[in-house]
CSV table of C-alpha atoms and ligand atoms in Angstrom, one decimal:
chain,number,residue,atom,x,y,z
A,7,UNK,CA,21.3,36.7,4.6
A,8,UNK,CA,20.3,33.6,3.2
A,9,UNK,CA,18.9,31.4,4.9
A,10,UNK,CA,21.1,28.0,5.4
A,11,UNK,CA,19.6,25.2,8.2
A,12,UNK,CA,19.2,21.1,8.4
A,13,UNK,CA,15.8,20.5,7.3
A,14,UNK,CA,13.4,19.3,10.1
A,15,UNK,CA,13.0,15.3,9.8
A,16,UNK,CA,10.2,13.0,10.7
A,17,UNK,CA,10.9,9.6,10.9
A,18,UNK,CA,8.6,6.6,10.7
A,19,UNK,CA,8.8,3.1,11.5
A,20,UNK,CA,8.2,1.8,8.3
A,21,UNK,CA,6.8,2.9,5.1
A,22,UNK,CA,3.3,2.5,6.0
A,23,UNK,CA,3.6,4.7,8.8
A,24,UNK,CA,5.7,7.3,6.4
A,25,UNK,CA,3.1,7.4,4.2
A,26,UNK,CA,0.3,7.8,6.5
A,27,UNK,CA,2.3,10.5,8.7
A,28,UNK,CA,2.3,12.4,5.1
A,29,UNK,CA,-1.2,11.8,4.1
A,30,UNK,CA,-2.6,13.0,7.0
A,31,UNK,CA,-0.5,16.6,6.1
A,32,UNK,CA,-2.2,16.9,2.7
A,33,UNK,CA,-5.4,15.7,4.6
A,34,UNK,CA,-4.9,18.9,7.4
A,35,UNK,CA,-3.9,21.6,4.4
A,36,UNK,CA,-7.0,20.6,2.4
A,37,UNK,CA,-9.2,20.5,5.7
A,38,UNK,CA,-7.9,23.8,6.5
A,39,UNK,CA,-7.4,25.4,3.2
A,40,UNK,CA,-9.8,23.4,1.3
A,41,UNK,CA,-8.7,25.0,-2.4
A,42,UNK,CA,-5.3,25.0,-1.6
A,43,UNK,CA,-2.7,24.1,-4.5
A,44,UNK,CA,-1.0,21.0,-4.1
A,45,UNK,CA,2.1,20.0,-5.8
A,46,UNK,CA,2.4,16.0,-6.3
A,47,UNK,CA,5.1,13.7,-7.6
A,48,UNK,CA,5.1,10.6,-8.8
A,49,UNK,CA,7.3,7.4,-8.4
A,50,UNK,CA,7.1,4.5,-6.4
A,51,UNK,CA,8.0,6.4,-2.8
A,52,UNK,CA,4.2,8.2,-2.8
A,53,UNK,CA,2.2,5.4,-3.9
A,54,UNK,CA,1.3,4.5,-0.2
A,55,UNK,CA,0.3,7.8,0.7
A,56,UNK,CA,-2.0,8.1,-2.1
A,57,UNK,CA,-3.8,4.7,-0.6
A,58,UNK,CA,-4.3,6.8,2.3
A,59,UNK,CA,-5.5,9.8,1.1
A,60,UNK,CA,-8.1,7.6,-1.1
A,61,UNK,CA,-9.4,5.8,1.9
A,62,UNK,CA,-9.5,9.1,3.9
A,63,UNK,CA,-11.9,10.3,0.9
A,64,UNK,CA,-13.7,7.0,0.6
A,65,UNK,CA,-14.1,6.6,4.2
A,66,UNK,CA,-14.0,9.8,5.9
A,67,UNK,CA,-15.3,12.1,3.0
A,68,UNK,CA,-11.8,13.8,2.7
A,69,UNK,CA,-12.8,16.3,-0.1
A,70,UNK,CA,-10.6,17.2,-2.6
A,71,UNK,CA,-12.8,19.3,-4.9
A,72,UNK,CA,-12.0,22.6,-4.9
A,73,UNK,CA,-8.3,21.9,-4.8
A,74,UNK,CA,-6.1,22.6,-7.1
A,75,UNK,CA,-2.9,20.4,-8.1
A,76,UNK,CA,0.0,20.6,-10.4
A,77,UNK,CA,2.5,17.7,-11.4
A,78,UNK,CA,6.4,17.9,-10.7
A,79,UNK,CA,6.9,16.3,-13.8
A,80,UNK,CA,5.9,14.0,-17.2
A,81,UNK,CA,8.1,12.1,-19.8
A,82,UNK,CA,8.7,13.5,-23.3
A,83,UNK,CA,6.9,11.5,-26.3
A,84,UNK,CA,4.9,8.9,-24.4
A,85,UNK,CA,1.4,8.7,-25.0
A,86,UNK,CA,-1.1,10.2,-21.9
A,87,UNK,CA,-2.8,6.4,-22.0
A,88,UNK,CA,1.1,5.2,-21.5
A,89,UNK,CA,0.7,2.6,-18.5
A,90,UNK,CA,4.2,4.3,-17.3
A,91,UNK,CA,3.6,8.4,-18.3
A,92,UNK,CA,2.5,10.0,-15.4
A,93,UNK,CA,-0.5,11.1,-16.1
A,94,UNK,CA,-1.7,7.5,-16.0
A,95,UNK,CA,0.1,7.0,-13.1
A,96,UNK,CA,-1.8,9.6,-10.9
A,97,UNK,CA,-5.1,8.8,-12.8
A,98,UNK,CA,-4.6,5.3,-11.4
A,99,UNK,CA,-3.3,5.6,-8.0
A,100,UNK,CA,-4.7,9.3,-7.3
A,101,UNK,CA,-7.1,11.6,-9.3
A,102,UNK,CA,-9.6,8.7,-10.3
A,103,UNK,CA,-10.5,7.5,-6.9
A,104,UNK,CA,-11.1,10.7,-5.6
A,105,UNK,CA,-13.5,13.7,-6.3
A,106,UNK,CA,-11.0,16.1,-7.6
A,107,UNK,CA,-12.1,18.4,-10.3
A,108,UNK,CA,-10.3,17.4,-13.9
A,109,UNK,CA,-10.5,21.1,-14.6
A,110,UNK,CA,-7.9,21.9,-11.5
A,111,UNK,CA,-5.2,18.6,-12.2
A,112,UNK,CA,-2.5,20.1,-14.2
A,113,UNK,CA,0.4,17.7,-15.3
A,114,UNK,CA,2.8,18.6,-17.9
A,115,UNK,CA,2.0,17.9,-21.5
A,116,UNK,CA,5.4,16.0,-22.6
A,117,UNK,CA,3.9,15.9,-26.5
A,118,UNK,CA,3.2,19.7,-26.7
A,119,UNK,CA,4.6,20.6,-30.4
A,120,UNK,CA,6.5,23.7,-28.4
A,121,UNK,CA,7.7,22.1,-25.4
A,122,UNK,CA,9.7,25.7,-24.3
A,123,UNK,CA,5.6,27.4,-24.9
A,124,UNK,CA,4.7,24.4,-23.0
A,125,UNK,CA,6.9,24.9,-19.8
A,126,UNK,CA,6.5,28.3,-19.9
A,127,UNK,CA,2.4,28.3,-20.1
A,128,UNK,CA,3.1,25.3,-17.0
A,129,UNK,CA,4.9,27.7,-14.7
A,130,UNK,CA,2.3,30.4,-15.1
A,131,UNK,CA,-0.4,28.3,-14.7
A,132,UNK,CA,1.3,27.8,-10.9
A,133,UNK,CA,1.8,31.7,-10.6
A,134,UNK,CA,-1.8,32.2,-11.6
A,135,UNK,CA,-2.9,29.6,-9.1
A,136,UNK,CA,-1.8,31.6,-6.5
A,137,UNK,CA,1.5,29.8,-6.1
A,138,UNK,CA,2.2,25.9,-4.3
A,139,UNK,CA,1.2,25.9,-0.5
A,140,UNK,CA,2.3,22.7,-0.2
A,141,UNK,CA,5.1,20.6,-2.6
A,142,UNK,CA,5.5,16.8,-2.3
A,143,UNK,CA,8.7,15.8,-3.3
A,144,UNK,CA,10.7,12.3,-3.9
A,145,UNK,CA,14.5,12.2,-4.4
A,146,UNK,CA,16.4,10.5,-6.7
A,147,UNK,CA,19.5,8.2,-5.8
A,148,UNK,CA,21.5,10.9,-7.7
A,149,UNK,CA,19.9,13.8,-5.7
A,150,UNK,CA,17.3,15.1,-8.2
A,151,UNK,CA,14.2,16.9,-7.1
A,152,UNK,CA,11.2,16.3,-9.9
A,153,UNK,CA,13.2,15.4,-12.9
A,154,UNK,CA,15.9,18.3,-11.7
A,155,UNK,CA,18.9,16.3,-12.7
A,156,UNK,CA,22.7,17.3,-11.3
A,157,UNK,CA,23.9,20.1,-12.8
A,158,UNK,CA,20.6,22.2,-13.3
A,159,UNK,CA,20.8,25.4,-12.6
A,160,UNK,CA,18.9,26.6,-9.4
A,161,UNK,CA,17.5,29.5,-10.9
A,162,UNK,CA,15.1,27.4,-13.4
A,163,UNK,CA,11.7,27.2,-13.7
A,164,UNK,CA,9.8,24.6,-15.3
A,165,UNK,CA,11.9,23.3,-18.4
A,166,UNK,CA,12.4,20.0,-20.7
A,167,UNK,CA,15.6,18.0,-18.9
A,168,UNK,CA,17.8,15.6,-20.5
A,169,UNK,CA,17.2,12.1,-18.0
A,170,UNK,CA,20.9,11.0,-17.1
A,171,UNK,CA,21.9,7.5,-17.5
A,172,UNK,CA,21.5,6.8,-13.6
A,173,UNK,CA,18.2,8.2,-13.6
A,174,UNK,CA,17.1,5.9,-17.0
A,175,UNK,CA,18.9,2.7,-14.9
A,176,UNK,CA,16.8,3.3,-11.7
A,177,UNK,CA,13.7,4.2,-13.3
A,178,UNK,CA,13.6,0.9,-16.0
A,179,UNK,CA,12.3,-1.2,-13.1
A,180,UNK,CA,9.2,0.6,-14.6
A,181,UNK,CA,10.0,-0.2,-18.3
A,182,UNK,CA,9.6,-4.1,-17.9
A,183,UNK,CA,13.4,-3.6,-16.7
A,184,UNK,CA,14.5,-2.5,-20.3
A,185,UNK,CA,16.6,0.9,-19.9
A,186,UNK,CA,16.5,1.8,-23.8
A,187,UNK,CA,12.6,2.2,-23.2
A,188,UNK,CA,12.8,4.7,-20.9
A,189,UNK,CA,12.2,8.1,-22.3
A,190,UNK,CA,15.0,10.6,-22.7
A,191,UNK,CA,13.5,13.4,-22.1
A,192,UNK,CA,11.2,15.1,-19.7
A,193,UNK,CA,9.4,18.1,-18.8
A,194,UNK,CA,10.3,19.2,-15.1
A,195,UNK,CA,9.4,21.8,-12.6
A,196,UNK,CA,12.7,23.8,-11.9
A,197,UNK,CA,14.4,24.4,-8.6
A,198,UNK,CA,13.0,27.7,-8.4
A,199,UNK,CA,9.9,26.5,-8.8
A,200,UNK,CA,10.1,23.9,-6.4
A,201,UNK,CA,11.8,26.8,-3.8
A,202,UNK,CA,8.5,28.9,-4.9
A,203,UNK,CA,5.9,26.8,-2.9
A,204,UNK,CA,5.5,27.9,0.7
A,205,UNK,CA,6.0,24.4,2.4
A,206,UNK,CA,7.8,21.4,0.9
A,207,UNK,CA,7.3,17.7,2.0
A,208,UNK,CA,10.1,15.1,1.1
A,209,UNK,CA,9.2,11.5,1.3
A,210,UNK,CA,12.2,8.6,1.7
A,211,UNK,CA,12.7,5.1,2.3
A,212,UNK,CA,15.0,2.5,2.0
A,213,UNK,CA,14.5,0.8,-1.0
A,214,UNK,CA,16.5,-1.9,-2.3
A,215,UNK,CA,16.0,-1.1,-5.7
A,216,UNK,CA,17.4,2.6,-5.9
A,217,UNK,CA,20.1,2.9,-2.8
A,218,UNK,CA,19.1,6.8,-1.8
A,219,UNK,CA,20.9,7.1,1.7
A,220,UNK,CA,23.8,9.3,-0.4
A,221,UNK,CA,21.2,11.5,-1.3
A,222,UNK,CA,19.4,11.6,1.4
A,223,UNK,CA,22.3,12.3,4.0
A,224,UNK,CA,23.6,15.4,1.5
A,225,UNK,CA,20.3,17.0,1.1
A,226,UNK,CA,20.2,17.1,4.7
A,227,UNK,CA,23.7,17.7,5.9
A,228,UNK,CA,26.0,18.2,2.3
A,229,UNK,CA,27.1,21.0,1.2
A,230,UNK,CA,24.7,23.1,-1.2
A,231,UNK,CA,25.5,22.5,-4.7
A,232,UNK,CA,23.5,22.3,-7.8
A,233,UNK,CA,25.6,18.7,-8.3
A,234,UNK,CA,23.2,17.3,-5.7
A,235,UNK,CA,19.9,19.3,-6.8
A,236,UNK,CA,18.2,18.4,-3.4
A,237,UNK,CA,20.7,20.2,-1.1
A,238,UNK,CA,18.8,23.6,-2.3
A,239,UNK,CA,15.8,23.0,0.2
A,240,UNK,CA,18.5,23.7,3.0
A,241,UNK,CA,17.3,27.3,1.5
A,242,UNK,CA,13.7,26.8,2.2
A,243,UNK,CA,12.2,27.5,5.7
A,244,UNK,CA,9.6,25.5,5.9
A,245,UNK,CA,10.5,21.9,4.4
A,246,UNK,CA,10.4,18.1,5.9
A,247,UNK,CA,11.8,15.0,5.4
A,248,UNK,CA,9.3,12.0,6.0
A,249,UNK,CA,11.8,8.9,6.5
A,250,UNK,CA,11.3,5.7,7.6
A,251,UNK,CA,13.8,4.7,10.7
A,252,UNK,CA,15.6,2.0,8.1
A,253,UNK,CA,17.2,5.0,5.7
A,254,UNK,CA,17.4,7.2,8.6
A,255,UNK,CA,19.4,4.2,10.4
A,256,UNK,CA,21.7,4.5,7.5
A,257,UNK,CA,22.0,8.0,7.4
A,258,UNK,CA,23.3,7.7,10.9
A,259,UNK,CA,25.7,5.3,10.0
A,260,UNK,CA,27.0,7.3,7.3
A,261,UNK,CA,28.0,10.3,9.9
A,262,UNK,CA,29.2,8.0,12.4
A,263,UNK,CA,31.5,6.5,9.5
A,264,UNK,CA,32.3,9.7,8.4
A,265,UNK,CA,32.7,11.5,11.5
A,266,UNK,CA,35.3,8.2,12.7
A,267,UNK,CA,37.4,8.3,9.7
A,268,UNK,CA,38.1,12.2,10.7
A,269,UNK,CA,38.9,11.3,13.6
A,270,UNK,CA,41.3,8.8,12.7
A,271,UNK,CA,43.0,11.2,10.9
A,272,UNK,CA,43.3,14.1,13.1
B,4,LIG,C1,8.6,11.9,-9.7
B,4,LIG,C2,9.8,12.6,-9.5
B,4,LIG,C3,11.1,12.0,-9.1
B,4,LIG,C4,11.0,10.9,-8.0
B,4,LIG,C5,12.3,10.3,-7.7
B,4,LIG,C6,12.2,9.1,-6.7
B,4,LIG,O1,7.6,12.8,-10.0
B,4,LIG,O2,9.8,13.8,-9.6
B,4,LIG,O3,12.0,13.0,-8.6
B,4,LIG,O4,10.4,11.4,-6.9
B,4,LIG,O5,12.9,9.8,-8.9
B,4,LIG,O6,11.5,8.1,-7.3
B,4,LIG,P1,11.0,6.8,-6.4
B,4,LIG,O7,10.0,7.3,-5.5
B,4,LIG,O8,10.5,5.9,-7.5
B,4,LIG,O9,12.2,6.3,-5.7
């Protein structure tokens, strides 16, 4: 039977807390496991726990040398040195303040001449690795997982998407605001890639900027559909959602709505 259950939830105070509650997870995998592989996204929701995991390193010697990590995702046609591709991005808040070895940090190439050789080498290089013990995810206001946008088929592996035009929108707060900058195209981890990895971390807050309590609420309690590409990790047994109490407040109030207005009508 498959296996169909609301994720487990941790909530926060506030982001701070979020992101430490989920830096000290990565922190107890790589003092257990120290060569586990580590799946990492990017975006603005992880930047805090990054801080974290650099001051455990700086201050408490967290090591992270014999781990190994792979990317959810990377732009199409940006240069690496790109202040907004994200291999800058987890150079700058991640891999360059820590003592993780270059020759175990894969991201995917998004200017590979073959992109399809280039997912395809990307997605054995995880198998070869042993496979993801632990996946940190984001979510997008539309419900996408990596750059998995709606519609993707849950049976991919790593593949180039198409970004949709929400996607673009929310993410040109990075592009000095100017959606025509933002890259079309991406490489992306698929859904059943993401499912692969033996535990799976969400992180979520409120944000002002990209309104995610729609996603959010469906990933935990919708219906699972590959309109809403986050509603698959209802599939996973062993995933959590780190929230902070203000989106899980609205989560609440989106049942409570939700759950009134059938009651009204019954
Ligand atoms: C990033 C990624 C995306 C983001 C998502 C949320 O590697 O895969 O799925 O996690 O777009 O982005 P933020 O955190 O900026 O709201």
């Amino acid at each position: 039977m498959t296996h169909i259950e609301t994720p487990d939830t941790i909530i926060s105070a506030n982001y701070a807390a979020m992101s430490k509650k989920a830096a000290h997870e990565i922190a107890a995998l790589l003092h257990s496991k120290p060569d586990a592989v580590i799946g990492l996204a990017t975006g603005s929701t992880p930047i805090g726990m990054y801080a974290e995991l650099v001051r455990m390193h700086e201050e408490e010697g967290l090591d992270f040398s014999q781990a190994t990590f792979f990317n959810l995702d990377e732009y199409v046609g940006i240069p690496h040195d790109h202040p907004q591709s994200y291999h800058h991005f987890m150079h700058e808040h991640l891999f360059s303040n820590v003592n993780a070895n270059p020759e175990r940090i894969h991201i995917p190439n998004g200017n590979a001449v073959d992109l399809e050789a280039e997912c395809a080498r990307y997605e054995q290089g995880i198998k070869d690795a042993g496979g993801i013990d632990l996946q940190v995810l984001g979510i997008g206001a539309n419900g996408h997982i990596g750059f998995c946008e709606p519609g993707t088929d849950f049976t991919l592996g790593t593949h180039i998407t198409q970004l949709t035009e929400q996607t673009r929108n929310d993410n040109a707060r990075f592009f000095d605001d100017d959606h025509e900058q933002v890259p079309t195209e991406a490489l992306s981890m698929g859904p059943a890639t993401i499912m692969s990895a033996k535990r799976i971390i969400v992180l979520a807050n409120n944000t002002a900027k990209t309104n995610k309590t729609h996603a959010v609420h469906d990933a935990l309690y919708g219906d699972v559909t590959q309109d809403i590409p986050a509603t698959i990790l209802q599939k996973h047994p062993d995933v959590s959602f780190y929230l902070d109490w203000s989106i899980q407040r609205e989560v609440q109030k989106m049942i409570a709505s939700q759950s009134e207005r059938s009651f009204s009508r019954d």
